[in-house]
PDB file of C-alpha atoms in Angstrom:
ATOM      1  CA  MET A   1      97.458 116.803 101.249  1.00  0.00           C
ATOM      2  CA  THR A   2      99.009 119.537 103.278  1.00  0.00           C
ATOM      3  CA  ASN A   3     102.345 120.840 102.433  1.00  0.00           C
ATOM      4  CA  ALA A   4     103.451 121.276 106.026  1.00  0.00           C
ATOM      5  CA  LEU A   5     104.450 117.955 107.645  1.00  0.00           C
ATOM      6  CA  ASP A   6     103.692 119.351 111.213  1.00  0.00           C
ATOM      7  CA  SER A   7      99.988 119.846 110.300  1.00  0.00           C
ATOM      8  CA  ALA A   8      99.600 116.453 108.517  1.00  0.00           C
ATOM      9  CA  GLN A   9      96.538 114.579 109.607  1.00  0.00           C
ATOM     10  CA  LEU A  10      95.880 110.894 109.508  1.00  0.00           C
ATOM     11  CA  ARG A  11      93.702 111.365 106.515  1.00  0.00           C
ATOM     12  CA  ASP A  12      96.861 112.435 104.516  1.00  0.00           C
ATOM     13  CA  PHE A  13      98.317 108.988 105.108  1.00  0.00           C
ATOM     14  CA  GLU A  14      94.935 107.404 104.379  1.00  0.00           C
ATOM     15  CA  GLU A  15      95.060 109.093 101.002  1.00  0.00           C
ATOM     16  CA  VAL A  16      98.486 107.691 100.338  1.00  0.00           C
ATOM     17  CA  HIS A  17      97.283 104.262 101.397  1.00  0.00           C
ATOM     18  CA  LYS A  18      94.322 104.403  99.016  1.00  0.00           C
ATOM     19  CA  ALA A  19      96.481 105.628  96.118  1.00  0.00           C
ATOM     20  CA  CYS A  20      98.948 102.831  96.717  1.00  0.00           C
ATOM     21  CA  LYS A  21      96.250 100.180  96.952  1.00  0.00           C
ATOM     22  CA  ALA A  22      94.854 101.502  93.607  1.00  0.00           C
ATOM     23  CA  ALA A  23      98.216 101.065  91.912  1.00  0.00           C
ATOM     24  CA  GLU A  24      98.042  98.327  89.301  1.00  0.00           C
ATOM     25  CA  ASN A  25     101.797  97.813  88.793  1.00  0.00           C
ATOM     26  CA  SER A  26     105.053  98.697  90.225  1.00  0.00           C
ATOM     27  CA  ALA A  27     105.611 101.625  87.859  1.00  0.00           C
ATOM     28  CA  ARG A  28     102.324 103.278  89.071  1.00  0.00           C
ATOM     29  CA  LEU A  29     103.246 102.458  92.714  1.00  0.00           C
ATOM     30  CA  SER A  30     106.569 104.262  92.240  1.00  0.00           C
ATOM     31  CA  GLU A  31     104.748 107.338  90.940  1.00  0.00           C
ATOM     32  CA  VAL A  32     102.401 107.375  93.928  1.00  0.00           C
ATOM     33  CA  ILE A  33     105.280 107.071  96.357  1.00  0.00           C
ATOM     34  CA  ASP A  34     107.232 109.722  94.628  1.00  0.00           C
ATOM     35  CA  GLU A  35     104.193 112.193  94.796  1.00  0.00           C
ATOM     36  CA  ALA A  36     103.635 111.381  98.471  1.00  0.00           C
ATOM     37  CA  ILE A  37     107.160 112.008  99.657  1.00  0.00           C
ATOM     38  CA  GLN A  38     107.382 115.259  97.756  1.00  0.00           C
ATOM     39  CA  GLN A  39     104.242 116.435  99.602  1.00  0.00           C
ATOM     40  CA  PHE A  40     105.939 115.677 102.947  1.00  0.00           C
ATOM     41  CA  GLY A  41     109.106 117.585 101.951  1.00  0.00           C
ATOM     42  CA  PHE A  42     111.365 114.681 100.953  1.00  0.00           C
ATOM     43  CA  ARG A  43     113.174 114.452  97.560  1.00  0.00           C
ATOM     44  CA  TRP A  44     114.073 110.867  96.920  1.00  0.00           C
ATOM     45  CA  PHE A  45     113.043 107.367  97.881  1.00  0.00           C
ATOM     46  CA  ALA A  46     113.963 103.800  97.422  1.00  0.00           C
ATOM     47  CA  LEU A  47     112.087 100.525  98.190  1.00  0.00           C
ATOM     48  CA  VAL A  48     114.443  97.690  97.550  1.00  0.00           C
ATOM     49  CA  ASP A  49     114.952  94.043  98.412  1.00  0.00           C
ATOM     50  CA  ASP A  50     117.909  92.975 100.559  1.00  0.00           C
ATOM     51  CA  GLY A  51     120.645  91.137  98.663  1.00  0.00           C
ATOM     52  CA  ASP A  52     121.701  91.308  95.021  1.00  0.00           C
ATOM     53  CA  LEU A  53     120.118  93.936  93.000  1.00  0.00           C
ATOM     54  CA  TYR A  54     119.535  93.722  89.252  1.00  0.00           C
ATOM     55  CA  LYS A  55     117.410  95.837  87.005  1.00  0.00           C
ATOM     56  CA  HIS A  56     114.402  94.071  85.609  1.00  0.00           C
ATOM     57  CA  ARG A  57     115.175  90.834  87.421  1.00  0.00           C
ATOM     58  CA  SER A  58     111.929  88.844  87.949  1.00  0.00           C
ATOM     59  CA  GLY A  59     110.883  88.802  91.638  1.00  0.00           C
ATOM     60  CA  CYS A  60     113.164  91.751  92.550  1.00  0.00           C
ATOM     61  CA  MET A  61     111.496  94.699  94.210  1.00  0.00           C
ATOM     62  CA  MET A  62     113.373  97.829  93.284  1.00  0.00           C
ATOM     63  CA  LEU A  63     111.298 101.019  93.205  1.00  0.00           C
ATOM     64  CA  THR A  64     113.202 104.262  93.318  1.00  0.00           C
ATOM     65  CA  ASN A  65     113.455 107.841  92.013  1.00  0.00           C
ATOM     66  CA  TYR A  66     117.100 108.114  93.103  1.00  0.00           C
ATOM     67  CA  PRO A  67     119.365 109.729  90.483  1.00  0.00           C
ATOM     68  CA  SER A  68     119.804 107.142  87.722  1.00  0.00           C
ATOM     69  CA  SER A  69     123.617 107.769  87.817  1.00  0.00           C
ATOM     70  CA  TRP A  70     123.631 106.629  91.431  1.00  0.00           C
ATOM     71  CA  VAL A  71     121.490 103.632  90.866  1.00  0.00           C
ATOM     72  CA  ASP A  72     123.656 102.505  87.935  1.00  0.00           C
ATOM     73  CA  GLU A  73     126.749 102.989  90.084  1.00  0.00           C
ATOM     74  CA  VAL A  74     125.238 101.024  92.974  1.00  0.00           C
ATOM     75  CA  ILE A  75     124.356  98.075  90.763  1.00  0.00           C
ATOM     76  CA  SER A  76     127.441  97.958  88.493  1.00  0.00           C
ATOM     77  CA  ALA A  77     129.883  98.252  91.363  1.00  0.00           C
ATOM     78  CA  ARG A  78     127.662  96.309  93.727  1.00  0.00           C
ATOM     79  CA  LEU A  79     127.934  98.959  96.429  1.00  0.00           C
ATOM     80  CA  TYR A  80     124.882  97.361  98.171  1.00  0.00           C
ATOM     81  CA  ARG A  81     127.242  94.753  99.533  1.00  0.00           C
ATOM     82  CA  ASP A  82     128.934  97.425 101.693  1.00  0.00           C
ATOM     83  CA  ASP A  83     125.954  99.642 102.366  1.00  0.00           C
ATOM     84  CA  PRO A  84     126.213 100.958 105.916  1.00  0.00           C
ATOM     85  CA  VAL A  85     122.671 102.286 105.762  1.00  0.00           C
ATOM     86  CA  HIS A  86     121.201  98.820 105.471  1.00  0.00           C
ATOM     87  CA  ALA A  87     123.725  97.263 107.933  1.00  0.00           C
ATOM     88  CA  ALA A  88     122.838  99.808 110.602  1.00  0.00           C
ATOM     89  CA  SER A  89     119.133 100.117 110.040  1.00  0.00           C
ATOM     90  CA  ILE A  90     118.391  96.429 110.620  1.00  0.00           C
ATOM     91  CA  ARG A  91     119.562  96.957 114.213  1.00  0.00           C
ATOM     92  CA  SER A  92     116.719  99.511 114.731  1.00  0.00           C
ATOM     93  CA  PRO A  93     113.141  98.376 115.006  1.00  0.00           C
ATOM     94  CA  THR A  94     111.571 101.459 113.586  1.00  0.00           C
ATOM     95  CA  GLY A  95     114.266 102.858 111.313  1.00  0.00           C
ATOM     96  CA  LEU A  96     117.319 104.932 111.352  1.00  0.00           C
ATOM     97  CA  CYS A  97     118.533 108.451 110.550  1.00  0.00           C
ATOM     98  CA  TRP A  98     121.674 108.150 108.502  1.00  0.00           C
ATOM     99  CA  GLU A  99     123.571 110.509 110.669  1.00  0.00           C
ATOM    100  CA  ARG A 100     123.256 107.967 113.488  1.00  0.00           C
ATOM    101  CA  ILE A 101     125.031 105.153 111.649  1.00  0.00           C
ATOM    102  CA  PRO A 102     128.316 105.565 113.532  1.00  0.00           C
ATOM    103  CA  GLU A 103     126.385 105.215 116.777  1.00  0.00           C
ATOM    104  CA  VAL A 104     124.936 101.860 115.754  1.00  0.00           C
ATOM    105  CA  ILE A 105     127.837 100.324 113.869  1.00  0.00           C
ATOM    106  CA  ALA A 106     131.526 100.885 113.393  1.00  0.00           C
ATOM    107  CA  PRO A 107     131.592 101.683 109.612  1.00  0.00           C
ATOM    108  CA  THR A 108     134.375 100.211 107.611  1.00  0.00           C
ATOM    109  CA  ARG A 109     136.460 102.131 105.108  1.00  0.00           C
ATOM    110  CA  ALA A 110     134.315 100.585 102.306  1.00  0.00           C
ATOM    111  CA  GLN A 111     131.084 101.555 104.015  1.00  0.00           C
ATOM    112  CA  LEU A 112     132.255 105.092 104.552  1.00  0.00           C
ATOM    113  CA  SER A 113     133.128 105.234 100.910  1.00  0.00           C
ATOM    114  CA  VAL A 114     129.520 104.346  99.890  1.00  0.00           C
ATOM    115  CA  LEU A 115     128.203 107.190 102.023  1.00  0.00           C
ATOM    116  CA  GLU A 116     130.679 109.625 100.380  1.00  0.00           C
ATOM    117  CA  ARG A 117     129.774 108.424  96.910  1.00  0.00           C
ATOM    118  CA  GLY A 118     126.068 108.768  97.728  1.00  0.00           C
ATOM    119  CA  ARG A 119     126.631 112.372  98.847  1.00  0.00           C
ATOM    120  CA  ALA A 120     128.234 113.126  95.466  1.00  0.00           C
ATOM    121  CA  HIS A 121     124.920 112.325  93.908  1.00  0.00           C
ATOM    122  CA  GLY A 122     123.053 114.585  96.301  1.00  0.00           C
ATOM    123  CA  LEU A 123     121.936 111.936  98.839  1.00  0.00           C
ATOM    124  CA  THR A 124     123.146 113.906 101.882  1.00  0.00           C
ATOM    125  CA  THR A 125     120.737 112.992 104.664  1.00  0.00           C
ATOM    126  CA  GLY A 126     118.135 110.173 104.894  1.00  0.00           C
ATOM    127  CA  TYR A 127     116.088 107.833 106.934  1.00  0.00           C
ATOM    128  CA  THR A 128     115.854 104.101 106.404  1.00  0.00           C
ATOM    129  CA  VAL A 129     113.120 101.637 107.555  1.00  0.00           C
ATOM    130  CA  PRO A 130     113.899  97.856 107.446  1.00  0.00           C
ATOM    131  CA  PHE A 131     111.290  95.223 106.814  1.00  0.00           C
ATOM    132  CA  ARG A 132     111.657  91.573 107.773  1.00  0.00           C
ATOM    133  CA  ILE A 133     109.020  88.852 107.123  1.00  0.00           C
ATOM    134  CA  PRO A 134     109.910  85.101 107.655  1.00  0.00           C
ATOM    135  CA  GLY A 135     110.181  83.240 104.491  1.00  0.00           C
ATOM    136  CA  GLU A 136     110.669  86.312 102.339  1.00  0.00           C
ATOM    137  CA  ARG A 137     113.620  88.458 101.308  1.00  0.00           C
ATOM    138  CA  GLY A 138     114.172  91.398 103.552  1.00  0.00           C
ATOM    139  CA  ALA A 139     113.487  94.915 102.244  1.00  0.00           C
ATOM    140  CA  PHE A 140     114.372  98.565 103.027  1.00  0.00           C
ATOM    141  CA  PHE A 141     112.523 101.749 102.433  1.00  0.00           C
ATOM    142  CA  SER A 142     114.635 104.908 102.332  1.00  0.00           C
ATOM    143  CA  ILE A 143     113.897 108.594 101.944  1.00  0.00           C
ATOM    144  CA  ALA A 144     116.576 111.104 101.318  1.00  0.00           C
ATOM    145  CA  ARG A 145     117.230 114.783 100.500  1.00  0.00           C
ATOM    146  CA  PRO A 146     120.183 116.961  99.572  1.00  0.00           C
ATOM    147  CA  LYS A 147     119.922 119.284 102.563  1.00  0.00           C
ATOM    148  CA  ASP A 148     122.305 118.501 105.424  1.00  0.00           C
ATOM    149  CA  ARG A 149     119.790 118.783 108.105  1.00  0.00           C
ATOM    150  CA  PRO A 150     118.811 116.051 110.663  1.00  0.00           C
ATOM    151  CA  PHE A 151     115.350 114.426 110.408  1.00  0.00           C
ATOM    152  CA  THR A 152     112.771 115.637 112.907  1.00  0.00           C
ATOM    153  CA  TYR A 153     110.627 113.299 114.924  1.00  0.00           C
ATOM    154  CA  SER A 154     107.581 114.010 112.826  1.00  0.00           C
ATOM    155  CA  GLU A 155     109.609 113.442 109.570  1.00  0.00           C
ATOM    156  CA  ALA A 156     110.784 110.049 110.954  1.00  0.00           C
ATOM    157  CA  ILE A 157     107.287 109.051 111.822  1.00  0.00           C
ATOM    158  CA  ALA A 158     106.136 110.050 108.202  1.00  0.00           C
ATOM    159  CA  ALA A 159     108.888 107.979 106.768  1.00  0.00           C
ATOM    160  CA  GLN A 160     107.816 104.997 108.809  1.00  0.00           C
ATOM    161  CA  LEU A 161     104.190 105.291 107.803  1.00  0.00           C
ATOM    162  CA  ILE A 162     104.813 105.838 104.085  1.00  0.00           C
ATOM    163  CA  GLY A 163     107.404 103.062 104.101  1.00  0.00           C
ATOM    164  CA  GLY A 164     105.012 100.605 105.640  1.00  0.00           C
ATOM    165  CA  ILE A 165     102.268 101.514 103.201  1.00  0.00           C
ATOM    166  CA  ALA A 166     104.682 101.265 100.262  1.00  0.00           C
ATOM    167  CA  PHE A 167     106.135  97.963 101.390  1.00  0.00           C
ATOM    168  CA  GLU A 168     102.689  96.425 101.957  1.00  0.00           C
ATOM    169  CA  THR A 169     101.664  97.239  98.454  1.00  0.00           C
ATOM    170  CA  GLY A 170     104.981  96.541  96.819  1.00  0.00           C
ATOM    171  CA  ARG A 171     105.350  92.989  98.150  1.00  0.00           C
ATOM    172  CA  ALA A 172     101.814  92.229  96.858  1.00  0.00           C
ATOM    173  CA  LEU A 173     102.706  93.456  93.387  1.00  0.00           C
ATOM    174  CA  VAL A 174     106.086  91.788  93.092  1.00  0.00           C
ATOM    175  CA  LYS A 175     105.838  87.975  92.679  1.00  0.00           C
ATOM    176  CA  GLY A 176     108.495  85.480  93.578  1.00  0.00           C
ATOM    177  CA  ARG A 177     109.734  87.212  96.763  1.00  0.00           C
ATOM    178  CA  ALA A 178     109.371  84.068  98.859  1.00  0.00           C
ATOM    179  CA  VAL A 179     112.628  82.502  99.815  1.00  0.00           C
ATOM    180  CA  LYS A 180     112.867  78.894  98.924  1.00  0.00           C
ATOM    181  CA  ALA A 181     114.221  76.533 101.596  1.00  0.00           C
ATOM    182  CA  HIS A 182     117.071  74.328 100.516  1.00  0.00           C
ATOM    183  CA  GLY A 183     116.661  71.635 103.043  1.00  0.00           C
ATOM    184  CA  ALA A 184     113.877  69.543 104.456  1.00  0.00           C
ATOM    185  CA  PRO A 185     111.642  71.265 106.994  1.00  0.00           C
ATOM    186  CA  LEU A 186     113.304  71.376 110.407  1.00  0.00           C
ATOM    187  CA  THR A 187     111.735  69.860 113.472  1.00  0.00           C
ATOM    188  CA  PRO A 188     110.652  72.064 116.465  1.00  0.00           C
ATOM    189  CA  ARG A 189     113.666  70.815 118.512  1.00  0.00           C
ATOM    190  CA  GLN A 190     116.094  71.598 115.697  1.00  0.00           C
ATOM    191  CA  ILE A 191     114.600  75.165 115.498  1.00  0.00           C
ATOM    192  CA  ASP A 192     114.989  75.489 119.295  1.00  0.00           C
ATOM    193  CA  CYS A 193     118.553  74.638 119.096  1.00  0.00           C
ATOM    194  CA  LEU A 194     119.374  76.965 116.180  1.00  0.00           C
ATOM    195  CA  ARG A 195     117.741  79.839 117.942  1.00  0.00           C
ATOM    196  CA  LEU A 196     119.939  79.219 120.959  1.00  0.00           C
ATOM    197  CA  ILE A 197     123.120  78.815 118.866  1.00  0.00           C
ATOM    198  CA  ALA A 198     122.200  82.231 117.298  1.00  0.00           C
ATOM    199  CA  ALA A 199     121.862  83.615 120.787  1.00  0.00           C
ATOM    200  CA  GLY A 200     125.399  82.503 121.532  1.00  0.00           C
ATOM    201  CA  LYS A 201     124.636  79.501 123.771  1.00  0.00           C
ATOM    202  CA  THR A 202     126.961  76.515 124.162  1.00  0.00           C
ATOM    203  CA  GLU A 203     125.606  72.886 123.793  1.00  0.00           C
ATOM    204  CA  TRP A 204     125.915  72.532 127.606  1.00  0.00           C
ATOM    205  CA  GLU A 205     123.816  75.761 128.136  1.00  0.00           C
ATOM    206  CA  MET A 206     121.339  74.673 125.495  1.00  0.00           C
ATOM    207  CA  GLY A 207     120.939  71.328 127.260  1.00  0.00           C
ATOM    208  CA  LYS A 208     120.102  72.987 130.501  1.00  0.00           C
ATOM    209  CA  ILE A 209     117.613  75.345 128.922  1.00  0.00           C
ATOM    210  CA  LEU A 210     115.883  72.550 126.885  1.00  0.00           C
ATOM    211  CA  GLY A 211     116.231  69.847 129.464  1.00  0.00           C
ATOM    212  CA  LEU A 212     118.359  67.663 127.165  1.00  0.00           C
ATOM    213  CA  SER A 213     121.770  66.206 127.252  1.00  0.00           C
ATOM    214  CA  PRO A 214     124.553  67.923 125.335  1.00  0.00           C
ATOM    215  CA  SER A 215     124.961  64.863 123.082  1.00  0.00           C
ATOM    216  CA  THR A 216     121.240  64.995 122.174  1.00  0.00           C
ATOM    217  CA  ILE A 217     121.647  68.685 121.372  1.00  0.00           C
ATOM    218  CA  HIS A 218     124.562  67.848 119.195  1.00  0.00           C
ATOM    219  CA  GLU A 219     122.609  65.303 117.296  1.00  0.00           C
ATOM    220  CA  TYR A 220     119.774  67.840 116.641  1.00  0.00           C
ATOM    221  CA  VAL A 221     122.184  70.354 115.376  1.00  0.00           C
ATOM    222  CA  GLU A 222     124.157  67.957 113.097  1.00  0.00           C
ATOM    223  CA  ALA A 223     120.913  66.649 111.622  1.00  0.00           C
ATOM    224  CA  ALA A 224     119.880  70.155 110.835  1.00  0.00           C
ATOM    225  CA  ARG A 225     123.372  70.880 109.254  1.00  0.00           C
ATOM    226  CA  ARG A 226     123.000  67.783 107.079  1.00  0.00           C
ATOM    227  CA  ARG A 227     119.546  68.810 105.861  1.00  0.00           C
ATOM    228  CA  TYR A 228     120.946  72.055 104.735  1.00  0.00           C
ATOM    229  CA  GLY A 229     124.219  70.620 103.327  1.00  0.00           C
ATOM    230  CA  VAL A 230     126.313  73.306 104.978  1.00  0.00           C
ATOM    231  CA  LYS A 231     129.689  72.774 106.645  1.00  0.00           C
ATOM    232  CA  THR A 232     129.623  75.182 109.589  1.00  0.00           C
ATOM    233  CA  ARG A 233     127.192  76.109 112.230  1.00  0.00           C
ATOM    234  CA  SER A 234     127.423  79.767 111.207  1.00  0.00           C
ATOM    235  CA  GLN A 235     126.327  78.835 107.776  1.00  0.00           C
ATOM    236  CA  LEU A 236     123.541  76.722 109.238  1.00  0.00           C
ATOM    237  CA  VAL A 237     122.209  79.660 111.327  1.00  0.00           C
ATOM    238  CA  LEU A 238     122.344  82.006 108.346  1.00  0.00           C
ATOM    239  CA  ALA A 239     120.438  79.545 106.139  1.00  0.00           C
ATOM    240  CA  ALA A 240     117.803  79.067 108.859  1.00  0.00           C
ATOM    241  CA  ALA A 241     117.428  82.784 109.201  1.00  0.00           C
ATOM    242  CA  ARG A 242     117.027  83.130 105.524  1.00  0.00           C
ATOM    243  CA  ASP A 243     114.132  80.525 105.589  1.00  0.00           C
ATOM    244  CA  GLY A 244     112.489  82.186 108.542  1.00  0.00           C
ATOM    245  CA  TYR A 245     113.290  79.611 111.221  1.00  0.00           C
ATOM    246  CA  VAL A 246     115.598  81.955 113.094  1.00  0.00           C
ATOM    247  CA  SER A 247     114.872  85.660 113.483  1.00  0.00           C
ATOM    248  CA  LEU A 248     117.647  88.054 112.486  1.00  0.00           C
ATOM    249  CA  ASN A 249     117.080  89.606 115.937  1.00  0.00           C
ATOM    250  CA  TYR A 250     118.898  86.728 117.423  1.00  0.00           C
ATOM    251  CA  LEU A 251     122.024  87.530 115.544  1.00  0.00           C
ATOM    252  CA  THR A 252     124.413  90.005 117.154  1.00  0.00           C
TER     253      THR A 252
END
């Protein structure tokens, strides 16, 4: 590989892809990703599942060369619950430079604290790429460095390509990432209704869109709610999104 990112050729990423594909386990994949990002001028990376993180948990994808002190702090204090990086990056289709977080979300005091604690460990600037596949846990690929310098366009592209390669291989190596549905399969009409609820439509508006009466819409929604065993429609939409029936892109 070349050392200068600006002169990187497609064959450089092809080499990364081949090396990742040849990795027989997560430990080896982590080594390959580490080597790849160093060649492109990055210092740290993390490929992690969305949700609760536990070391050595079966089915959990957590590959990283972040400082161990920071990883331990994130897990022990459950800082991932207030991670503004993940909260903001899912609103970007291709990924997000950390410096743009305030442009995408209004960080809470707890979220700002997570950023400050990360900087204390040397994670000054970074770029995060989100991954969403229906029926699986979401995941994030992040690269970071200690230098307080914005990521260039070519660096962002490199992060997206390496992240995609790493995620593709990582999800194949880590078993048990599929999300188990808690209720019976939803009908096409129930799915239509839930997607419209997620888009902020009222039962009257949903009826006009689907050509059904508001009472029929209500019956579809309530049947879906009973199948999941949840009390509110917000809980219903979140459960349906988890199981891949509703895209997170519907949620605002």
